[in-house]
Coordinates of C-alpha atoms and ligand atoms in Angstrom, one line a residue:
M262 CA 11.6 18.8 -15.2
I263 CA 8.1 18.4 -13.8
P264 CA 8.6 16.6 -10.6
F265 CA 7.3 13.2 -10.6
I266 CA 6.6 13.5 -6.9
D267 CA 7.1 17.1 -5.3
L268 CA 7.7 16.5 -1.7
Q269 CA 9.5 19.5 -1.3
A270 CA 6.4 21.9 -2.2
Q271 CA 5.1 19.7 0.7
R272 CA 7.4 20.4 3.0
K273 CA 7.4 24.1 2.2
R274 CA 3.7 23.9 2.9
L275 CA 4.3 22.3 6.6
G276 CA 6.8 24.8 7.3
Q277 CA 8.5 25.4 10.3
P278 CA 5.8 23.1 12.8
L279 CA 7.1 20.3 11.2
E280 CA 10.8 21.3 11.7
D281 CA 9.9 22.0 15.2
A282 CA 8.4 18.6 15.7
I283 CA 11.3 16.8 14.2
L284 CA 13.6 19.0 16.8
K285 CA 11.5 18.8 19.8
V286 CA 11.9 15.0 19.5
V287 CA 15.9 15.2 19.1
R288 CA 16.5 17.3 22.4
S289 CA 13.8 15.0 24.2
G290 CA 16.1 12.1 23.4
A291 CA 12.9 9.6 23.6
Y292 CA 14.4 8.5 19.8
I293 CA 12.3 4.8 20.2
M294 CA 9.3 4.6 21.5
G295 CA 8.6 8.0 22.4
P296 CA 5.1 9.6 23.4
E297 CA 4.4 10.4 19.6
I298 CA 4.3 6.9 18.5
A299 CA 1.1 6.6 20.9
E300 CA -0.5 9.6 19.8
F301 CA 0.1 9.2 16.0
E302 CA -1.2 5.9 16.5
R303 CA -4.6 7.0 18.0
Q304 CA -4.4 9.7 15.3
L305 CA -4.2 6.8 12.3
C306 CA -7.0 4.9 13.9
E307 CA -9.4 7.6 14.2
F308 CA -8.3 8.6 10.5
G309 CA -8.8 4.7 9.2
Q310 CA -12.0 4.3 11.0
A311 CA -10.1 0.9 12.8
P312 CA -10.1 0.3 16.5
F313 CA -6.8 -0.1 16.7
A314 CA -3.4 0.8 14.8
L315 CA 0.5 -0.4 15.5
S316 CA 3.2 1.6 13.5
C317 CA 6.1 -0.3 12.5
G318 CA 9.2 -0.7 10.8
S319 CA 8.0 -0.6 7.2
G320 CA 5.0 -1.5 5.0
T321 CA 6.5 -5.0 4.1
E322 CA 7.0 -5.6 8.0
A323 CA 3.3 -4.6 8.1
L324 CA 2.5 -7.6 5.9
V325 CA 4.8 -9.9 8.1
L326 CA 3.3 -9.3 11.2
P327 CA -0.2 -10.5 10.8
L328 CA 1.1 -13.2 8.9
M329 CA 3.0 -14.3 11.9
A330 CA 0.6 -13.4 14.6
W331 CA -1.8 -16.1 12.2
G332 CA 1.1 -18.6 12.6
I333 CA 0.9 -18.7 9.0
G334 CA 4.2 -20.8 7.6
P335 CA 5.4 -23.7 5.8
G336 CA 2.4 -25.5 3.9
D337 CA 0.4 -22.5 4.0
A338 CA -0.9 -20.6 0.8
V339 CA -1.8 -16.7 0.9
F340 CA -3.3 -15.2 -2.2
C341 CA -2.0 -12.1 -3.8
P342 CA -1.9 -10.2 -7.4
S343 CA 1.1 -10.2 -9.3
F344 CA 0.7 -7.2 -10.5
T345 CA 2.1 -5.2 -7.5
F346 CA 5.2 -3.8 -5.6
A347 CA 7.1 -7.3 -4.8
A348 CA 6.8 -6.6 -0.5
T349 CA 3.4 -7.7 -1.4
A350 CA 4.6 -11.5 -2.6
E351 CA 7.5 -10.9 -0.4
A352 CA 5.8 -11.4 3.1
M353 CA 4.9 -15.0 2.2
P354 CA 8.1 -16.7 1.6
L355 CA 9.4 -14.6 4.7
V356 CA 7.4 -16.9 6.8
G357 CA 7.9 -19.8 5.2
A358 CA 4.6 -19.8 3.1
S359 CA 3.6 -19.7 -0.1
P360 CA 2.1 -16.7 -2.3
V361 CA -0.3 -17.8 -5.0
F362 CA -0.6 -15.4 -7.5
V363 CA -4.1 -14.3 -8.9
D364 CA -4.9 -12.2 -12.1
I365 CA -6.3 -8.8 -11.6
D366 CA -9.6 -7.0 -13.3
P367 CA -8.6 -5.1 -16.3
E368 CA -10.4 -2.1 -15.2
T369 CA -9.1 -1.4 -11.7
Y370 CA -5.8 -3.1 -12.1
N371 CA -6.9 -4.8 -8.4
L372 CA -7.4 -8.6 -7.3
D373 CA -10.0 -10.2 -9.7
P374 CA -12.7 -11.7 -7.3
E375 CA -13.4 -14.6 -9.8
S376 CA -9.6 -15.4 -10.5
L377 CA -9.1 -15.7 -6.9
Q378 CA -11.6 -17.9 -6.4
A379 CA -10.8 -20.4 -9.1
A380 CA -7.2 -20.2 -7.6
I381 CA -8.5 -21.4 -3.9
E382 CA -10.4 -24.0 -5.5
A383 CA -7.3 -25.3 -7.4
V384 CA -5.1 -24.9 -4.4
K385 CA -7.6 -27.3 -2.3
R386 CA -8.1 -30.0 -5.2
E387 CA -4.7 -30.2 -5.3
G388 CA -3.9 -30.6 -1.6
K389 CA -0.4 -29.7 -1.1
L390 CA -1.2 -26.1 0.4
T391 CA -3.5 -25.0 3.0
P392 CA -5.3 -21.9 2.0
R393 CA -4.9 -19.5 5.1
A394 CA -5.4 -16.0 3.6
V395 CA -5.7 -13.3 1.5
I396 CA -3.6 -10.2 0.6
A397 CA -5.7 -7.8 -2.0
V398 CA -3.7 -4.6 -3.1
D399 CA -5.5 -1.2 -3.4
L400 CA -2.8 -0.9 -6.5
F401 CA -2.2 2.8 -7.7
G402 CA -4.2 4.2 -4.7
G403 CA -7.9 2.5 -5.8
P404 CA -9.7 0.6 -3.6
A405 CA -9.9 -3.2 -4.6
D406 CA -13.4 -4.5 -4.7
Y407 CA -13.7 -5.5 -1.2
P408 CA -17.4 -6.5 -0.9
A409 CA -16.8 -9.2 -3.5
I410 CA -13.7 -10.4 -2.1
A411 CA -14.5 -10.5 1.5
R412 CA -17.0 -12.9 0.4
V413 CA -14.9 -15.1 -1.5
C414 CA -12.6 -15.2 2.0
A415 CA -15.6 -15.9 4.2
K416 CA -16.6 -18.9 2.0
H417 CA -13.3 -20.6 2.6
G418 CA -12.6 -19.2 6.0
L419 CA -9.3 -17.2 5.1
K420 CA -8.2 -14.1 6.5
L421 CA -8.0 -10.9 4.4
I422 CA -5.4 -8.4 4.5
A423 CA -5.4 -5.0 2.4
D424 CA -1.9 -3.6 1.2
S425 CA -2.8 0.0 1.5
A426 CA 0.6 1.2 0.8
Q427 CA -0.5 3.1 -1.8
G428 CA -4.1 3.4 -0.8
F429 CA -4.0 4.5 2.4
G430 CA -7.2 6.7 2.6
C431 CA -9.1 5.5 0.0
T432 CA -12.6 4.4 0.5
L433 CA -15.8 2.5 -0.8
D434 CA -18.9 3.9 0.1
G435 CA -17.2 5.9 2.5
R436 CA -15.6 3.5 4.2
H437 CA -11.9 2.2 4.5
P438 CA -10.7 -1.1 3.3
I439 CA -10.7 -2.1 7.3
A440 CA -14.4 -2.0 7.0
W441 CA -14.2 -5.7 4.9
A442 CA -10.9 -6.9 5.3
D443 CA -9.2 -8.4 8.8
V444 CA -6.5 -6.0 9.0
A445 CA -5.4 -3.1 6.5
T446 CA -1.4 -2.5 6.5
T447 CA 0.2 0.8 4.8
S448 CA 4.2 2.0 4.2
F449 CA 5.0 5.5 5.0
F450 CA 7.6 5.5 2.5
P451 CA 8.7 9.0 1.7
A452 CA 6.9 8.6 -2.1
K453 CA 3.6 6.9 -0.7
P454 CA 0.6 9.2 -0.7
L455 CA 1.1 9.4 3.6
G456 CA 4.9 9.3 3.6
C457 CA 7.6 9.9 6.2
Y458 CA 11.1 11.2 5.9
G459 CA 12.4 7.5 6.1
D460 CA 10.6 4.2 6.4
G461 CA 7.6 3.5 8.5
G462 CA 4.6 1.5 8.2
A463 CA 1.5 0.8 10.4
V464 CA -1.1 -2.5 10.8
L465 CA -4.7 -1.3 11.2
S466 CA -7.1 -3.9 12.9
K467 CA -10.4 -4.8 14.2
D468 CA -9.3 -7.0 17.6
A469 CA -7.7 -6.3 21.0
R470 CA -6.1 -9.7 21.6
F471 CA -4.4 -9.6 18.1
H472 CA -3.1 -5.9 18.3
D473 CA -1.7 -7.2 21.4
L474 CA 0.0 -10.2 19.6
L475 CA 1.0 -7.5 17.3
V476 CA 2.2 -5.2 19.8
S477 CA 4.8 -8.4 21.2
L478 CA 5.9 -9.4 17.6
R479 CA 7.3 -5.7 16.9
V480 CA 9.4 -5.7 20.0
H481 CA 11.0 -9.2 20.2
G482 CA 7.7 -11.3 21.2
Q483 CA 8.1 -9.5 24.6
A484 CA 5.4 -10.3 26.9
V485 CA 2.5 -8.2 26.9
K486 CA -0.5 -7.8 29.2
S487 CA -2.4 -10.9 27.7
D488 CA 0.6 -13.0 28.4
I489 CA 1.5 -11.0 32.2
E490 CA -2.0 -11.1 33.6
G491 CA -2.7 -13.5 36.4
R492 CA 0.8 -14.5 36.6
T493 CA 3.6 -13.4 39.5
F494 CA 6.8 -12.9 38.6
D495 CA 10.3 -12.5 40.5
H496 CA 12.0 -10.6 38.1
D497 CA 10.6 -7.8 35.8
P498 CA 8.4 -9.2 33.1
K499 CA 9.8 -6.4 30.2
Y500 CA 12.4 -9.0 29.4
L501 CA 10.0 -12.1 29.3
N502 CA 10.3 -12.6 25.5
V503 CA 7.2 -15.5 25.1
R504 CA 7.3 -16.2 21.4
I505 CA 9.5 -15.3 18.4
G506 CA 9.2 -11.7 17.1
M507 CA 11.2 -9.2 15.5
N508 CA 12.5 -5.8 15.9
S509 CA 9.8 -3.6 13.6
R510 CA 9.3 -0.1 15.9
M511 CA 8.9 3.0 13.7
D512 CA 11.2 5.9 15.2
T513 CA 9.7 8.4 17.2
I514 CA 11.3 11.1 14.6
Q515 CA 8.7 9.5 12.1
A516 CA 5.7 9.7 13.9
A517 CA 6.2 13.3 14.6
V518 CA 6.5 14.1 11.1
L519 CA 3.4 11.7 10.5
I520 CA 1.5 13.7 12.8
E521 CA 2.0 16.8 11.0
K522 CA 1.4 15.6 7.6
L523 CA -2.0 13.6 8.9
K524 CA -2.9 17.5 9.4
I525 CA -3.2 18.0 5.6
F526 CA -3.5 14.2 4.5
A527 CA -7.6 14.9 4.0
D528 CA -6.7 18.2 2.0
E529 CA -4.1 16.6 -0.2
I530 CA -6.3 13.4 -0.9
A531 CA -8.9 16.3 -1.9
A532 CA -6.3 18.2 -4.3
R533 CA -4.9 14.6 -5.7
N534 CA -8.4 14.0 -6.8
R535 CA -8.8 17.5 -8.9
V536 CA -5.3 16.4 -10.1
A537 CA -6.7 13.2 -11.3
D538 CA -10.6 15.0 -13.0
R539 CA -8.0 17.4 -14.6
Y540 CA -6.1 14.6 -16.4
A541 CA -9.2 12.6 -17.1
A542 CA -10.8 15.6 -18.8
G543 CA -7.8 16.5 -20.8
L544 CA -6.8 12.7 -21.9
S545 CA -9.8 10.5 -21.7
D546 CA -10.5 11.1 -25.6
L547 CA -6.8 10.4 -26.5
V548 CA -6.0 7.1 -23.7
K549 CA -7.4 4.7 -21.5
T550 CA -7.6 6.6 -18.1
P551 CA -7.9 5.1 -14.7
T552 CA -11.1 3.8 -13.6
V553 CA -12.2 3.4 -9.9
L554 CA -14.4 1.2 -8.5
E555 CA -17.8 2.8 -8.4
G556 CA -18.5 4.3 -5.1
G557 CA -14.5 4.4 -4.4
V558 CA -12.4 7.2 -3.9
S559 CA -8.5 6.7 -4.6
V560 CA -5.8 8.5 -3.1
W561 CA -3.9 8.4 -6.7
A562 CA -0.7 7.4 -5.5
Q563 CA -0.1 7.0 -9.5
Y564 CA -1.9 7.9 -12.2
T565 CA -1.6 5.2 -14.8
I566 CA -3.1 5.3 -18.6
E567 CA -2.7 3.0 -21.2
L568 CA -1.9 4.5 -25.1
P569 CA -4.5 3.0 -27.9
D570 CA -2.8 1.0 -30.2
L571 CA -0.7 3.4 -32.3
P572 CA 1.2 2.1 -36.0
G573 CA 4.8 1.8 -35.5
K574 CA 5.5 3.2 -31.6
G575 CA 4.3 2.2 -28.2
R576 CA 4.4 2.8 -24.3
D577 CA 8.4 2.4 -24.7
D578 CA 8.5 5.2 -26.8
L579 CA 6.5 7.7 -24.9
G580 CA 8.3 7.8 -21.6
P581 CA 11.5 9.0 -23.6
Q582 CA 9.9 11.5 -25.8
L583 CA 7.9 13.1 -22.6
R584 CA 11.3 13.1 -21.0
D585 CA 12.7 15.3 -23.9
Q586 CA 9.8 18.1 -23.1
G587 CA 10.2 17.8 -19.5
V588 CA 7.9 15.6 -18.4
P589 CA 8.7 12.4 -16.3
T590 CA 7.0 9.0 -16.7
A591 CA 7.3 5.8 -14.6
V592 CA 6.3 2.2 -15.2
Y593 CA 4.6 0.2 -12.6
Y594 CA 5.1 -2.7 -13.0
P595 CA 7.1 -3.9 -16.0
I596 CA 7.6 -7.3 -14.7
P597 CA 5.1 -9.1 -13.0
I598 CA 6.1 -11.0 -9.9
H599 CA 5.1 -14.2 -11.1
K600 CA 7.4 -13.5 -13.6
Q601 CA 10.2 -12.6 -12.0
G602 CA 13.2 -15.4 -11.2
V603 CA 12.6 -16.0 -7.4
Y604 CA 8.7 -15.8 -7.5
S605 CA 8.6 -18.0 -10.9
V606 CA 8.3 -21.1 -8.4
Y607 CA 5.1 -20.3 -7.0
P608 CA 1.4 -21.0 -8.4
T609 CA -0.6 -18.9 -10.0
A610 CA -4.1 -19.1 -10.5
P611 CA -5.6 -21.9 -12.9
G612 CA -5.3 -20.5 -16.8
G613 CA -2.7 -18.2 -15.3
L614 CA -2.7 -14.5 -15.4
P615 CA -3.3 -13.0 -18.9
V616 CA -5.0 -9.5 -17.6
T617 CA -1.6 -9.1 -15.5
E618 CA 1.0 -10.3 -18.4
A619 CA -1.4 -7.6 -20.7
K620 CA -1.3 -4.7 -18.5
A621 CA 2.2 -4.9 -17.8
G622 CA 3.3 -4.2 -21.7
R623 CA 0.8 -1.3 -21.9
V624 CA 1.0 0.6 -18.2
I625 CA 2.7 4.2 -17.9
S626 CA 2.1 6.3 -14.9
L627 CA 2.4 10.5 -15.0
P628 CA 3.3 12.8 -12.7
M629 CA 0.7 12.7 -9.7
H630 CA 1.0 14.8 -6.6
P631 CA -1.1 17.2 -4.5
Y632 CA 0.8 20.6 -5.8
L633 CA 0.8 19.6 -9.6
G634 CA -0.2 23.2 -11.0
A635 CA -2.4 23.6 -14.0
D636 CA 0.4 24.7 -16.0
D637 CA 2.6 21.6 -15.8
Q638 CA -0.7 19.8 -16.0
D639 CA -1.4 21.3 -19.4
Q640 CA 2.2 20.9 -20.7
I641 CA 1.9 17.0 -19.9
I642 CA -1.4 16.6 -21.4
A643 CA -0.5 18.3 -24.5
A644 CA 2.8 16.5 -24.8
I645 CA 0.7 12.9 -24.6
C646 CA -1.4 14.3 -27.1
A647 CA 1.3 15.1 -29.5
F648 CA 2.6 11.7 -29.2
V649 CA -1.1 9.9 -29.9
K650 CA -1.8 12.2 -32.7
T651 CA 1.4 12.9 -34.8
N652 CA 2.5 9.7 -37.1
Ligands
PLP147 C1 5.7 0.3 -1.2 C2 4.5 -1.1 -1.0 C3 4.7 -1.5 0.1 C4 6.0 -1.9 1.1 O1 6.5 -0.5 1.6 P1 7.8 -0.3 2.4 O2 7.3 0.6 3.3 O3 8.3 0.2 1.5 O4 8.2 -1.8 3.1 C5 3.7 -3.0 0.1 N1 3.5 -3.2 -0.9 C6 3.0 -2.3 -1.8 C7 1.4 -2.7 -2.9 C8 3.7 -1.0 -2.3 O5 3.5 -0.2 -2.6

């Protein structure tokens, strides 16, 4: 079987320095907030073109932390796509707020600015929830339409989060999503384009006081510099907890892994784009291949296609047939979030989410990673060609 994502090929490339970096942490004993954490955060700022970066426990908590920092909670609405991984929408109920589901663009699968505008206006008209923020998702690694989405946010006074769990490293006209968003978040789950060897996440932001608040929330609302300045204490302010936070520290070992992975990440993004180009060359006459926004560079977390209408067979027949030929596939995502029981109680954009619902029944993702060889890729392309062309 061809690997869907080949983490072992990457591990071999990283070699001994990676294992040495892990062992160094093990021997140092600084398992929590060791020096690798600050070093990785510094490097992440540089790579992500952001003034501040905070490492945290997961991509899910990276979404929850800014919502907490803005005081978003019961009675508040946060707009997001439904065609995404559940964690995007889960962040809202976790702080007591309501997600409002918005439709997607049929070409990029990312948040449709017009559906967003209509959803915000509908929520305002209804008057039950207060619009506070928008979470755009860089689905499958391609950038959302940040210039248009940021304009809608500015018009309505809403904060903008870029959920770049799948898209960290993607750009639009050479700029990362943080150029338009207040906050960009990512996940270091192993299968993401920049993954560690466990769970981890990060919040990139632009304002020093806001970042300071995230630092506090990450460790149980501990007093940070801005809380302590100008005050005197008769005890160590380390144990002064000034707000309700949580524990969302990333392990030092994961930072050590990520420092090594960041060294090759730009090169891997280039390799992913070569693989994507090769797929497009072999498949674009047969199936709908992905569209990246003009001026955009995707990091290709997934390579997702749609089949044309074929007599007597469809998406759900392709997976098993490819599997028989040693080609794994996956469907991201078969059930839109607003169709899932616990999320079906939340509002959707006026007119529902027809594009989201149509795409959920059509998309299928192919093996995609920087180390996918030409022979394997030819085999995948030939298998899809045979499926589409033979009756
Ligand atoms: C993976 C993912 C998350 C959550 O990341 P975890 O680190 O698994 O918590 C959030 N949003 C999107 C779009 C994701 O793909």
